[in-house]
Amino acid sequence: MRRGKDASLKALISAMAEAESKSYYEEQENALNDLSGLLKTFLNRDDSPERVRIRKDYEAGAALTGKGGIRQRLGAVDMEFFGRAYFPHYFSRPSPEFHRELDAIWQDGVLKGLTPSTSGLVKQISRMNGCKRVVAAPRGHAKSTSLTFKGTIHAVVYGYKHYPIIISDSSDQAEGFLDNIRVEFEENTAILEDFGPLAGSVWRSNVLVTKSSIKIEAIGSGKKIRGRKHRNWRPDLIILDDVENDENVRTPEQRGKLKDWFDKAVSKCGDDYTDIIYIGTLLHYDSLLARTLKNPAYRSIKYKAVVSFSKADDLWRQWEDIFTDLDNDSRAEDALAFFQKHRAAMLAGTQVLWE
């Protein structure tokens, strides 16, 4: 039965993705990738005072791009708009609701419910007490893109963080995140147009210091982190992104060593203004992520890829029999035809995190 459930799950996800209307996605992508379409969508999302001000300036004919332009100002207010306006190559499909929940974690936690729309607010945000958030989510659901990539860039270009550190399970992995950010700073025409050149005095694979004197560092899990400073700032944003792997969760000793490093080094390397965001995929019931989800000092959220399974067990067993018939060379095609014929019944009651 378990084997059938696993096969059914894979088929369910693949079939739902395959069955989505291409015309729907094309229509949505064209609207969302076009700045005027984006503005029509996001300027009217709510009536918060800052958004209303931006909307009035837009209607009065204010410049859309460049320093102080509508795009830059709305990006400070709305994390989803920021991703779609500046990084359409990453954020190209309609967002599932849980991506908006990840944005809310950033806006409510790191930004403290404020927007870095003026220098006074930027300074206020940077000195407020830090937050602690932990998120567990399945692989392949763009949690790193939504939090580590987009969040770090947002913090840097709007200047409300001075020393972000990205930590992953290895130095290579952490530097990969930093390299993706560096490429955007160097080559993204929208970022350059609105925020200007960002390359500064240090521009290496593991550390960037921007023209605005913000330092971003990438390190692997278990590495020395205590005692780090950038000018008068201790790390004020620490993002732990999948700091565990199959190897370092294998034994109690390895899990204990990682937890000691997290408790004694990572948790104590900042100041009272330091935000700690921990995101990852659960690899073991006693992993660091599993323990942190239960840590009362952290606000936690855990997502599942499949929220609810189909109740049509008999139809899925028939589908599995077709798909696993090794004597039938057209088994994949026949299984798909069976699914399409019984699609409504086989998917009744199902719900996934991101179709």
Short mmCIF file of C-alpha atoms in Angstrom, two decimals:
data_model
loop_
_atom_site.label_atom_id
_atom_site.label_comp_id
_atom_site.label_asym_id
_atom_site.label_seq_id
_atom_site.Cartn_x
_atom_site.Cartn_y
_atom_site.Cartn_z
CA MET A 1 0.00 0.00 0.00
CA ARG A 2 2.82 2.41 0.82
CA ARG A 3 4.49 1.70 -2.51
CA GLY A 4 1.21 2.47 -4.23
CA LYS A 5 0.84 5.73 -2.29
CA ASP A 6 4.34 6.85 -3.27
CA ALA A 7 3.78 6.04 -6.93
CA SER A 8 0.39 7.71 -6.82
CA LEU A 9 1.89 10.83 -5.25
CA LYS A 10 4.50 11.18 -7.97
CA ALA A 11 1.91 10.61 -10.65
CA LEU A 12 -0.49 13.04 -9.02
CA ILE A 13 2.04 15.86 -8.96
CA SER A 14 3.26 15.17 -12.51
CA ALA A 15 -0.24 14.83 -13.92
CA MET A 16 -1.51 18.01 -12.30
CA ALA A 17 1.44 19.98 -13.62
CA GLU A 18 1.02 18.48 -17.09
CA ALA A 19 -2.69 19.17 -17.14
CA GLU A 20 -2.42 22.87 -16.29
CA SER A 21 -3.53 25.11 -19.14
CA LYS A 22 -0.55 26.56 -21.00
CA SER A 23 -2.66 29.46 -22.19
CA TYR A 24 -3.45 30.36 -18.57
CA TYR A 25 0.22 30.45 -17.62
CA GLU A 26 1.16 32.42 -20.73
CA GLU A 27 -1.54 34.97 -20.02
CA GLN A 28 -0.47 35.33 -16.37
CA GLU A 29 3.24 35.47 -17.18
CA ASN A 30 2.78 38.14 -19.84
CA ALA A 31 0.80 40.29 -17.41
CA LEU A 32 3.16 39.79 -14.49
CA ASN A 33 6.36 40.26 -16.47
CA ASP A 34 5.17 43.54 -17.95
CA LEU A 35 5.79 46.49 -15.61
CA SER A 36 2.55 48.29 -16.41
CA GLY A 37 0.63 45.07 -15.81
CA LEU A 38 2.49 44.54 -12.54
CA LEU A 39 1.69 48.04 -11.37
CA LYS A 40 -2.00 47.68 -12.14
CA THR A 41 -2.03 44.52 -10.06
CA PHE A 42 0.09 45.56 -7.09
CA LEU A 43 -0.71 49.27 -6.73
CA ASN A 44 -4.29 48.28 -5.94
CA ARG A 45 -3.55 45.35 -3.65
CA ASP A 46 -4.56 47.28 -0.53
CA ASP A 47 -5.10 50.81 0.76
CA SER A 48 -2.19 51.11 3.17
CA PRO A 49 -1.03 54.74 3.49
CA GLU A 50 2.28 54.23 1.67
CA ARG A 51 0.69 52.31 -1.19
CA VAL A 52 -1.98 54.98 -1.55
CA ARG A 53 0.72 57.66 -1.79
CA ILE A 54 2.57 55.69 -4.45
CA ARG A 55 -0.66 55.09 -6.35
CA LYS A 56 -1.49 58.80 -6.39
CA ASP A 57 1.98 59.67 -7.65
CA TYR A 58 1.66 57.00 -10.35
CA GLU A 59 -1.67 58.45 -11.47
CA ALA A 60 -0.09 61.91 -11.51
CA GLY A 61 2.54 60.69 -13.98
CA ALA A 62 5.58 60.19 -11.72
CA ALA A 63 8.61 58.43 -13.19
CA LEU A 64 8.22 54.65 -13.20
CA THR A 65 11.90 53.75 -12.95
CA GLY A 66 15.14 55.20 -11.64
CA LYS A 67 15.99 56.36 -8.15
CA GLY A 68 12.78 57.39 -6.39
CA GLY A 69 10.66 55.90 -9.18
CA ILE A 70 7.40 54.05 -8.71
CA ARG A 71 9.02 50.64 -9.18
CA GLN A 72 11.63 51.27 -6.49
CA ARG A 73 9.11 52.71 -4.03
CA LEU A 74 6.56 49.93 -4.48
CA GLY A 75 9.32 47.32 -4.15
CA ALA A 76 10.01 48.65 -0.66
CA VAL A 77 6.37 48.10 0.31
CA ASP A 78 5.59 44.77 -1.36
CA MET A 79 7.96 41.78 -1.36
CA GLU A 80 6.02 39.89 -4.04
CA PHE A 81 6.11 42.90 -6.35
CA PHE A 82 9.83 43.31 -5.65
CA GLY A 83 10.50 39.75 -6.80
CA ARG A 84 8.38 39.97 -9.93
CA ALA A 85 9.49 43.46 -10.96
CA TYR A 86 13.23 42.92 -10.55
CA PHE A 87 13.67 39.16 -10.99
CA PRO A 88 11.07 37.90 -13.52
CA HIS A 89 13.58 35.23 -14.53
CA TYR A 90 13.13 33.71 -11.05
CA PHE A 91 9.50 34.63 -10.35
CA SER A 92 7.77 33.77 -13.59
CA ARG A 93 4.69 31.76 -12.55
CA PRO A 94 1.70 32.73 -10.41
CA SER A 95 2.60 32.54 -6.74
CA PRO A 96 1.06 29.90 -4.48
CA GLU A 97 -0.39 31.22 -1.25
CA PHE A 98 2.45 29.85 0.86
CA HIS A 99 4.95 32.07 -1.00
CA ARG A 100 2.94 35.04 0.24
CA GLU A 101 3.17 33.56 3.72
CA LEU A 102 6.97 33.49 3.32
CA ASP A 103 6.84 37.14 2.25
CA ALA A 104 4.79 37.87 5.38
CA ILE A 105 7.48 36.21 7.52
CA TRP A 106 9.98 38.68 6.08
CA GLN A 107 7.74 41.73 6.26
CA ASP A 108 6.46 41.04 9.76
CA GLY A 109 9.72 39.64 11.15
CA VAL A 110 12.74 41.22 9.49
CA LEU A 111 10.96 44.45 8.53
CA LYS A 112 8.95 44.58 11.78
CA GLY A 113 5.82 45.52 9.86
CA LEU A 114 7.45 48.70 8.54
CA THR A 115 8.63 49.64 5.06
CA PRO A 116 12.11 51.01 4.24
CA SER A 117 10.59 53.89 2.28
CA THR A 118 12.48 56.74 3.98
CA SER A 119 15.91 57.05 5.57
CA GLY A 120 14.26 57.52 8.96
CA LEU A 121 12.36 54.24 8.70
CA VAL A 122 15.47 52.44 7.40
CA LYS A 123 17.39 53.51 10.50
CA GLN A 124 14.48 52.57 12.77
CA ILE A 125 14.18 49.07 11.27
CA SER A 126 17.91 48.42 11.54
CA ARG A 127 17.96 49.08 15.30
CA MET A 128 14.79 47.27 16.35
CA ASN A 129 14.95 44.00 18.28
CA GLY A 130 15.71 41.04 16.08
CA CYS A 131 13.27 38.27 15.19
CA LYS A 132 13.72 34.49 15.16
CA ARG A 133 11.84 32.50 12.53
CA VAL A 134 12.15 28.89 11.38
CA VAL A 135 10.49 27.38 8.30
CA ALA A 136 10.43 23.75 7.20
CA ALA A 137 9.28 23.14 3.63
CA PRO A 138 9.76 20.47 0.95
CA ARG A 139 12.52 20.63 -1.63
CA GLY A 140 11.69 22.18 -4.97
CA HIS A 141 9.21 24.71 -3.57
CA ALA A 142 11.38 27.85 -4.04
CA LYS A 143 11.77 28.58 -0.33
CA SER A 144 15.43 29.56 -0.83
CA THR A 145 14.54 31.81 -3.76
CA SER A 146 11.78 33.51 -1.80
CA LEU A 147 13.70 34.03 1.45
CA THR A 148 17.47 33.72 1.02
CA PHE A 149 17.81 35.19 -2.47
CA LYS A 150 15.03 37.78 -2.62
CA GLY A 151 15.14 38.71 1.06
CA THR A 152 18.89 39.30 1.18
CA ILE A 153 18.85 41.46 -1.94
CA HIS A 154 15.89 43.46 -0.59
CA ALA A 155 17.72 44.08 2.69
CA VAL A 156 20.84 45.25 0.86
CA VAL A 157 19.38 47.51 -1.83
CA TYR A 158 17.06 49.26 0.64
CA GLY A 159 19.82 49.43 3.24
CA TYR A 160 18.06 48.24 6.40
CA LYS A 161 20.67 45.54 7.07
CA HIS A 162 24.40 46.16 7.32
CA TYR A 163 25.94 42.71 7.66
CA PRO A 164 23.91 39.75 6.39
CA ILE A 165 25.45 36.28 6.62
CA ILE A 166 24.21 33.34 4.55
CA ILE A 167 24.96 29.91 6.03
CA SER A 168 24.42 26.63 4.20
CA ASP A 169 25.54 23.02 4.66
CA SER A 170 28.85 23.68 2.88
CA SER A 171 30.94 26.68 1.89
CA ASP A 172 30.35 25.87 -1.78
CA GLN A 173 26.60 25.84 -1.29
CA ALA A 174 26.61 29.13 0.62
CA GLU A 175 28.88 30.75 -1.96
CA GLY A 176 26.49 29.56 -4.65
CA PHE A 177 23.73 31.61 -3.06
CA LEU A 178 26.06 34.61 -2.86
CA ASP A 179 27.14 34.19 -6.47
CA ASN A 180 23.51 34.36 -7.62
CA ILE A 181 23.14 37.61 -5.70
CA ARG A 182 26.39 39.00 -7.09
CA VAL A 183 25.24 38.34 -10.68
CA GLU A 184 22.08 40.36 -10.06
CA PHE A 185 24.09 43.27 -8.63
CA GLU A 186 26.36 43.24 -11.67
CA GLU A 187 24.00 42.45 -14.54
CA ASN A 188 20.38 43.12 -13.58
CA THR A 189 19.44 46.21 -15.58
CA ALA A 190 16.39 47.01 -13.41
CA ILE A 191 18.47 46.89 -10.21
CA LEU A 192 21.20 49.02 -11.78
CA GLU A 193 18.68 51.52 -13.12
CA ASP A 194 16.90 52.03 -9.79
CA PHE A 195 19.69 51.49 -7.25
CA GLY A 196 22.86 52.25 -9.23
CA PRO A 197 26.12 50.25 -9.30
CA LEU A 198 26.54 48.20 -6.13
CA ALA A 199 30.01 46.66 -6.54
CA GLY A 200 32.27 47.92 -3.77
CA SER A 201 35.70 47.50 -2.26
CA VAL A 202 35.51 43.72 -1.71
CA TRP A 203 33.97 41.47 -4.36
CA ARG A 204 34.92 37.84 -3.79
CA SER A 205 33.21 34.48 -3.96
CA ASN A 206 32.59 34.34 -0.20
CA VAL A 207 32.18 38.02 0.70
CA LEU A 208 30.82 41.17 -0.93
CA VAL A 209 31.10 44.71 0.37
CA THR A 210 28.80 46.97 -1.60
CA LYS A 211 29.35 50.56 -2.61
CA SER A 212 26.96 51.48 0.21
CA SER A 213 29.28 49.68 2.71
CA ILE A 214 27.00 46.71 3.34
CA LYS A 215 28.84 43.43 3.85
CA ILE A 216 27.35 40.09 2.77
CA GLU A 217 29.18 36.92 3.73
CA ALA A 218 28.70 33.25 2.85
CA ILE A 219 29.95 30.46 5.11
CA GLY A 220 29.42 26.72 5.55
CA SER A 221 27.79 25.11 8.58
CA GLY A 222 30.12 24.36 11.46
CA LYS A 223 32.56 27.10 10.46
CA LYS A 224 33.76 29.84 12.84
CA ILE A 225 31.23 32.64 13.08
CA ARG A 226 31.57 34.21 16.54
CA GLY A 227 33.50 37.47 16.81
CA ARG A 228 32.73 38.67 13.28
CA LYS A 229 32.15 42.41 12.83
CA HIS A 230 31.74 44.85 9.98
CA ARG A 231 32.76 48.29 11.20
CA ASN A 232 30.54 48.87 14.26
CA TRP A 233 28.01 46.18 13.29
CA ARG A 234 27.81 42.58 14.35
CA PRO A 235 25.93 40.33 11.92
CA ASP A 236 22.42 41.79 11.85
CA LEU A 237 20.82 39.23 9.55
CA ILE A 238 21.66 35.52 9.66
CA ILE A 239 19.98 33.25 7.14
CA LEU A 240 20.50 29.53 7.63
CA ASP A 241 19.47 27.76 4.44
CA ASP A 242 19.51 23.93 4.49
CA VAL A 243 22.47 23.75 6.87
CA GLU A 244 22.01 20.00 7.21
CA ASN A 245 22.71 17.20 4.76
CA ASP A 246 22.26 13.44 4.75
CA GLU A 247 25.71 12.97 6.25
CA ASN A 248 25.58 15.32 9.23
CA VAL A 249 22.20 14.04 10.44
CA ARG A 250 23.26 10.39 10.30
CA THR A 251 24.49 9.84 13.88
CA PRO A 252 23.61 11.32 17.28
CA GLU A 253 27.18 12.62 17.57
CA GLN A 254 26.98 14.53 14.29
CA ARG A 255 23.58 15.95 15.13
CA GLY A 256 24.79 16.97 18.57
CA LYS A 257 27.87 18.67 17.15
CA LEU A 258 25.78 20.75 14.75
CA LYS A 259 23.37 21.73 17.50
CA ASP A 260 26.25 22.83 19.76
CA TRP A 261 27.59 25.01 16.94
CA PHE A 262 24.14 26.50 16.39
CA ASP A 263 23.53 27.17 20.10
CA LYS A 264 26.99 28.38 21.07
CA ALA A 265 28.21 30.09 17.90
CA VAL A 266 25.40 31.12 15.55
CA SER A 267 22.91 32.15 18.21
CA LYS A 268 25.48 34.25 20.06
CA CYS A 269 27.35 35.94 17.19
CA GLY A 270 24.93 38.82 16.74
CA ASP A 271 23.34 41.50 18.91
CA ASP A 272 19.84 42.30 20.10
CA TYR A 273 19.08 43.73 16.63
CA THR A 274 20.05 40.49 14.82
CA ASP A 275 17.38 38.64 12.84
CA ILE A 276 17.80 34.87 12.48
CA ILE A 277 15.89 33.18 9.68
CA TYR A 278 16.29 29.39 9.47
CA ILE A 279 14.81 27.56 6.47
CA GLY A 280 15.26 23.97 5.45
CA THR A 281 13.87 20.55 4.64
CA LEU A 282 13.41 18.01 7.42
CA LEU A 283 15.92 15.16 7.04
CA HIS A 284 15.60 13.45 10.45
CA TYR A 285 13.17 13.49 13.36
CA ASP A 286 16.03 14.58 15.67
CA SER A 287 17.68 17.02 13.26
CA LEU A 288 18.64 20.57 14.16
CA LEU A 289 15.71 21.83 12.09
CA ALA A 290 13.29 19.51 13.88
CA ARG A 291 14.56 20.70 17.26
CA THR A 292 14.45 24.35 16.25
CA LEU A 293 10.83 23.99 15.14
CA LYS A 294 10.10 23.08 18.78
CA ASN A 295 12.25 25.86 20.24
CA PRO A 296 9.91 28.33 21.99
CA ALA A 297 12.26 31.21 21.16
CA TYR A 298 11.41 30.77 17.46
CA ARG A 299 8.18 31.35 15.62
CA SER A 300 7.87 28.27 13.45
CA ILE A 301 5.90 27.02 10.47
CA LYS A 302 6.02 23.64 8.75
CA TYR A 303 4.72 22.91 5.27
CA LYS A 304 3.87 19.59 3.60
CA ALA A 305 4.05 19.04 -0.17
CA VAL A 306 0.76 17.12 -0.16
CA VAL A 307 -1.87 18.58 2.11
CA SER A 308 -4.46 15.87 1.40
CA PHE A 309 -4.39 12.69 -0.70
CA SER A 310 -7.01 11.32 -3.08
CA LYS A 311 -9.71 9.10 -1.61
CA ALA A 312 -10.05 7.14 -4.88
CA ASP A 313 -7.76 4.31 -3.77
CA ASP A 314 -9.34 1.76 -6.12
CA LEU A 315 -8.79 3.92 -9.21
CA TRP A 316 -5.20 4.65 -8.19
CA ARG A 317 -4.55 0.91 -7.69
CA GLN A 318 -5.84 0.29 -11.20
CA TRP A 319 -3.63 3.09 -12.51
CA GLU A 320 -0.64 1.60 -10.70
CA ASP A 321 -1.30 -1.83 -12.15
CA ILE A 322 -1.23 -0.32 -15.64
CA PHE A 323 1.86 1.78 -15.01
CA THR A 324 3.89 -1.04 -13.45
CA ASP A 325 3.04 -3.69 -16.06
CA LEU A 326 6.55 -4.30 -17.41
CA ASP A 327 5.19 -6.54 -20.17
CA ASN A 328 3.39 -3.53 -21.68
CA ASP A 329 5.74 -1.25 -23.63
CA SER A 330 3.07 1.46 -23.80
CA ARG A 331 2.37 1.35 -20.05
CA ALA A 332 3.15 5.05 -19.50
CA GLU A 333 0.83 6.16 -22.29
CA ASP A 334 -1.91 3.78 -21.17
CA ALA A 335 -1.60 4.93 -17.54
CA LEU A 336 -1.86 8.56 -18.62
CA ALA A 337 -4.92 7.81 -20.75
CA PHE A 338 -6.52 6.06 -17.76
CA PHE A 339 -5.77 9.06 -15.55
CA GLN A 340 -7.18 11.53 -18.05
CA LYS A 341 -10.36 9.48 -18.38
CA HIS A 342 -10.85 9.36 -14.58
CA ARG A 343 -9.12 12.63 -13.73
CA ALA A 344 -11.97 14.26 -11.78
CA ALA A 345 -12.55 11.25 -9.58
CA MET A 346 -8.86 10.53 -9.03
CA LEU A 347 -8.11 14.10 -7.97
CA ALA A 348 -11.23 14.63 -5.87
CA GLY A 349 -10.24 15.73 -2.38
CA THR A 350 -6.59 16.27 -3.23
CA GLN A 351 -4.69 19.39 -2.24
CA VAL A 352 -1.00 20.16 -2.80
CA LEU A 353 1.14 23.00 -1.51
CA TRP A 354 2.13 24.19 -4.99
CA GLU A 355 0.48 22.72 -8.06
#
